[in-house]
Amino acid sequence: AQACRCLVHPIIHCLHRAAQRPNLSATMSMSLPPHPVGVKFWTGLWRENKDLPYSEIHTKFQNWYSVAFHRKFGRYFYAHRAGKLGITAPLVVFAVGFKVATMYYGTLRDMAAAEQSAFAYGTGGYKTNPTPK
């Protein structure tokens, strides 16, 4: 690249040199996909809550969360038993299901381990008496 010989003014000189360079934005375009939630959502939240005390923000969030939670999971509750513990019903169902699934997995694993050890020792089972001759 040749050096520019115009010595009119330092700012004009810099602008002139910038105009001589190739357009980097055209050669290195890297467009990102749009944000899944969107910037307007986050800036709107900030704008609505930036001047409020924490207790008011917390109350607003709790109200929004309880409405959103019950709209999404309300079908899983008994209408006449959705008191203070009604919201824990999905957690209890998940915990019981998880417990049953892990117990079933453990049983299958232990049975397979017993069969493999019996096969390794060549007996009917691990630490069993030999068959009489």
XYZ file of C-alpha atoms in Angstrom:
133
model
C 0.000 0.000 0.000
C 1.273 3.426 -0.903
C 1.459 6.139 1.722
C -0.872 9.046 1.285
C 0.877 12.311 0.489
C -1.861 14.786 1.392
C -0.848 16.755 4.448
C -3.766 19.157 4.676
C -5.126 18.399 8.133
C -4.626 15.367 10.434
C -8.366 14.560 10.621
C -8.889 14.946 6.888
C -5.759 12.880 6.360
C -7.212 10.055 8.545
C -10.538 10.196 6.725
C -8.759 10.077 3.412
C -6.776 6.977 4.487
C -9.936 5.306 5.763
C -11.601 5.891 2.411
C -8.686 4.182 0.650
C -9.029 0.975 2.709
C -11.322 -1.794 1.490
C -14.698 -2.008 3.185
C -14.114 -4.451 6.043
C -17.793 -4.785 6.884
C -18.473 -6.098 3.378
C -15.594 -8.555 3.423
C -16.119 -9.743 7.005
C -19.870 -9.783 7.411
C -20.914 -11.961 10.311
C -24.604 -11.638 10.934
C -25.905 -13.236 14.095
C -29.360 -14.747 14.338
C -31.883 -12.686 16.260
C -32.092 -13.215 20.007
C -34.734 -15.862 20.840
C -36.474 -13.682 23.415
C -35.623 -10.329 21.918
C -33.928 -7.250 23.245
C -37.206 -5.353 23.561
C -38.418 -7.846 26.163
C -35.388 -7.303 28.424
C -35.266 -3.540 27.981
C -38.993 -3.357 28.661
C -38.526 -5.288 31.897
C -35.745 -2.954 32.922
C -37.732 0.159 32.039
C -40.772 -1.011 34.012
C -38.871 -2.017 37.139
C -35.764 0.144 37.429
C -37.338 2.756 39.721
C -39.367 0.376 41.913
C -38.319 -0.889 45.350
C -37.330 -4.550 45.601
C -40.441 -5.524 47.554
C -42.692 -4.232 44.789
C -40.639 -5.959 42.073
C -40.780 -9.194 44.076
C -44.555 -8.924 44.481
C -45.014 -8.290 40.760
C -42.851 -11.300 39.900
C -44.654 -13.575 42.364
C -48.021 -12.600 40.922
C -46.811 -13.169 37.360
C -45.184 -16.505 38.273
C -48.216 -17.890 40.088
C -50.532 -16.990 37.205
C -48.133 -18.417 34.604
C -47.535 -21.567 36.676
C -51.212 -22.295 37.167
C -52.039 -21.619 33.534
C -49.401 -24.126 32.472
C -49.744 -26.784 35.197
C -53.221 -26.145 36.574
C -54.686 -29.166 34.808
C -52.634 -31.451 37.065
C -54.183 -30.201 40.306
C -57.386 -31.279 41.952
C -59.584 -28.207 41.987
C -60.883 -28.893 45.493
C -57.438 -29.670 46.940
C -55.305 -26.922 45.453
C -54.662 -25.233 48.790
C -51.232 -24.312 50.105
C -49.755 -27.707 49.184
C -51.478 -27.922 45.798
C -48.466 -26.499 44.022
C -46.241 -29.331 45.280
C -48.328 -32.040 43.593
C -46.182 -32.169 40.422
C -43.035 -32.321 42.554
C -44.376 -35.242 44.588
C -45.475 -37.109 41.460
C -42.048 -36.577 39.923
C -40.250 -37.689 43.114
C -42.314 -40.892 43.403
C -41.842 -41.667 39.721
C -38.097 -41.053 39.988
C -37.874 -43.311 43.037
C -39.736 -46.151 41.295
C -37.605 -45.790 38.156
C -34.331 -45.889 40.095
C -35.446 -48.890 42.136
C -36.412 -50.735 38.937
C -33.045 -49.882 37.364
C -31.202 -51.057 40.498
C -33.081 -54.355 40.531
C -32.286 -55.054 36.885
C -28.653 -54.070 37.406
C -28.259 -56.338 40.444
C -29.897 -59.283 38.679
C -27.589 -58.868 35.691
C -24.563 -58.613 37.988
C -25.571 -61.825 39.767
C -25.918 -63.651 36.453
C -22.545 -62.393 35.263
C -20.788 -63.435 38.475
C -22.425 -66.876 38.301
C -21.205 -67.221 34.739
C -17.696 -66.112 35.744
C -17.479 -68.638 38.586
C -19.129 -71.407 36.589
C -21.699 -72.075 39.279
C -25.401 -71.647 39.679
C -24.758 -68.424 41.560
C -22.179 -66.523 43.544
C -21.030 -68.331 46.713
C -23.399 -71.278 46.316
C -22.744 -74.840 47.335
C -21.558 -77.050 44.499
C -24.038 -79.503 43.093
C -23.618 -82.953 44.645
C -22.094 -85.702 42.500
